[in-house]
Amino acid sequence: MNNPYQQTRFLMGTPDSRRVPPDDGVEVAFAGRSNAGKSSALNVLTGQKSLARISKAPGRTREINFFEVCEGIRLVDLPGYGYAKVSKSMKGQWQRNIARYLETRQSLCGVVLLMDVRHPLKEFDRQILNWCYSAGLQTHVLLTKSDKLKRGPAQSSLLQTRKALESLHPE
């Protein structure tokens, strides 16, 4: 079966959320802690091994990266939040740019929030979820790195995360 995302191409990267493509069309952003697997998820989704650059070191994605699926449809790889081997001022700049992008982007219609299954729902994850809920944005939580756990603990983490998500927004 043909993957409709296989033609996705890198459009641009920018460290500044004010220097982005025109705010039209549809965008889905990939958000999460540093090293949660955002770039890897984009590569798997598109069937391209090196579309988004990946690294074992946290903080590899330092810009807001836009990928064009087709005319007017983009996937957006956001810098991670939390642990990364960069200065506090750099982390602060990333957080301000992520917040500005999420708060002002009219073409943003959804967020895929990636969390390491071993460490789900940290404080900033909850903040992103609450912000998306308040903004009426569709949000999908993707637990990553399940290969790092045995089946039982992975299943337990999944169930605990589902329960916690239901309690955050019970509707």
Short mmCIF file of C-alpha atoms in Angstrom, two decimals, residues 1-75:
data_model
loop_
_atom_site.label_atom_id
_atom_site.label_comp_id
_atom_site.label_asym_id
_atom_site.label_seq_id
_atom_site.Cartn_x
_atom_site.Cartn_y
_atom_site.Cartn_z
CA MET A 1 0.00 0.00 0.00
CA ASN A 2 1.31 3.45 -0.88
CA ASN A 3 2.16 5.80 2.00
CA PRO A 4 0.61 9.23 1.22
CA TYR A 5 3.32 10.83 3.37
CA GLN A 6 6.25 9.42 1.34
CA GLN A 7 6.48 12.59 -0.73
CA THR A 8 6.92 14.76 2.37
CA ARG A 9 9.87 17.10 2.05
CA PHE A 10 11.77 19.43 4.35
CA LEU A 11 10.46 22.94 3.79
CA MET A 12 12.42 25.06 6.27
CA GLY A 13 13.77 25.34 9.78
CA THR A 14 13.84 28.47 11.88
CA PRO A 15 14.92 29.23 15.44
CA ASP A 16 12.43 32.12 15.53
CA SER A 17 8.68 31.46 15.49
CA ARG A 18 8.20 34.83 13.77
CA ARG A 19 10.07 33.64 10.65
CA VAL A 20 7.84 30.82 9.54
CA PRO A 21 5.98 29.87 6.36
CA PRO A 22 2.75 31.76 5.59
CA ASP A 23 0.04 31.00 8.13
CA ASP A 24 -2.32 29.20 5.79
CA GLY A 25 -3.24 25.62 5.11
CA VAL A 26 -3.12 22.97 7.81
CA GLU A 27 -0.37 22.07 10.26
CA VAL A 28 0.08 19.31 12.81
CA ALA A 29 2.86 19.89 15.33
CA PHE A 30 4.93 17.18 17.02
CA ALA A 31 5.73 18.25 20.59
CA GLY A 32 7.36 16.59 23.57
CA ARG A 33 10.32 16.45 25.89
CA SER A 34 13.83 16.40 24.50
CA ASN A 35 14.67 12.93 23.16
CA ALA A 36 11.06 11.69 23.30
CA GLY A 37 11.24 10.56 19.66
CA LYS A 38 9.51 13.39 17.74
CA SER A 39 11.89 13.30 14.78
CA SER A 40 11.90 9.50 14.73
CA ALA A 41 8.08 9.48 14.68
CA LEU A 42 8.10 11.85 11.70
CA ASN A 43 10.53 9.57 9.88
CA VAL A 44 8.37 6.50 10.55
CA LEU A 45 5.16 8.31 9.54
CA THR A 46 6.68 9.41 6.24
CA GLY A 47 8.54 6.18 5.56
CA GLN A 48 11.75 8.18 5.19
CA LYS A 49 14.72 7.24 7.34
CA SER A 50 16.43 10.61 7.29
CA LEU A 51 13.75 13.24 6.65
CA ALA A 52 14.05 14.62 10.19
CA ARG A 53 17.50 14.49 11.76
CA ILE A 54 17.71 12.28 14.84
CA SER A 55 20.27 11.81 17.57
CA LYS A 56 20.62 9.90 20.80
CA ALA A 57 21.61 13.16 22.49
CA PRO A 58 18.70 15.25 23.81
CA GLY A 59 18.24 18.66 22.24
CA ARG A 60 19.23 17.81 18.66
CA THR A 61 16.24 19.63 17.15
CA ARG A 62 16.99 23.28 17.85
CA GLU A 63 14.66 24.91 15.35
CA ILE A 64 11.01 24.73 14.43
CA ASN A 65 11.20 22.47 11.38
CA PHE A 66 8.46 22.50 8.75
CA PHE A 67 7.85 19.56 6.44
CA GLU A 68 5.46 19.85 3.51
CA VAL A 69 3.31 16.77 2.93
CA CYS A 70 1.63 18.40 -0.06
CA GLU A 71 0.46 21.89 -0.98
CA GLY A 72 -0.96 23.51 2.17
CA ILE A 73 -0.39 20.55 4.50
CA ARG A 74 2.60 20.60 6.85
CA LEU A 75 4.03 18.59 9.71
#
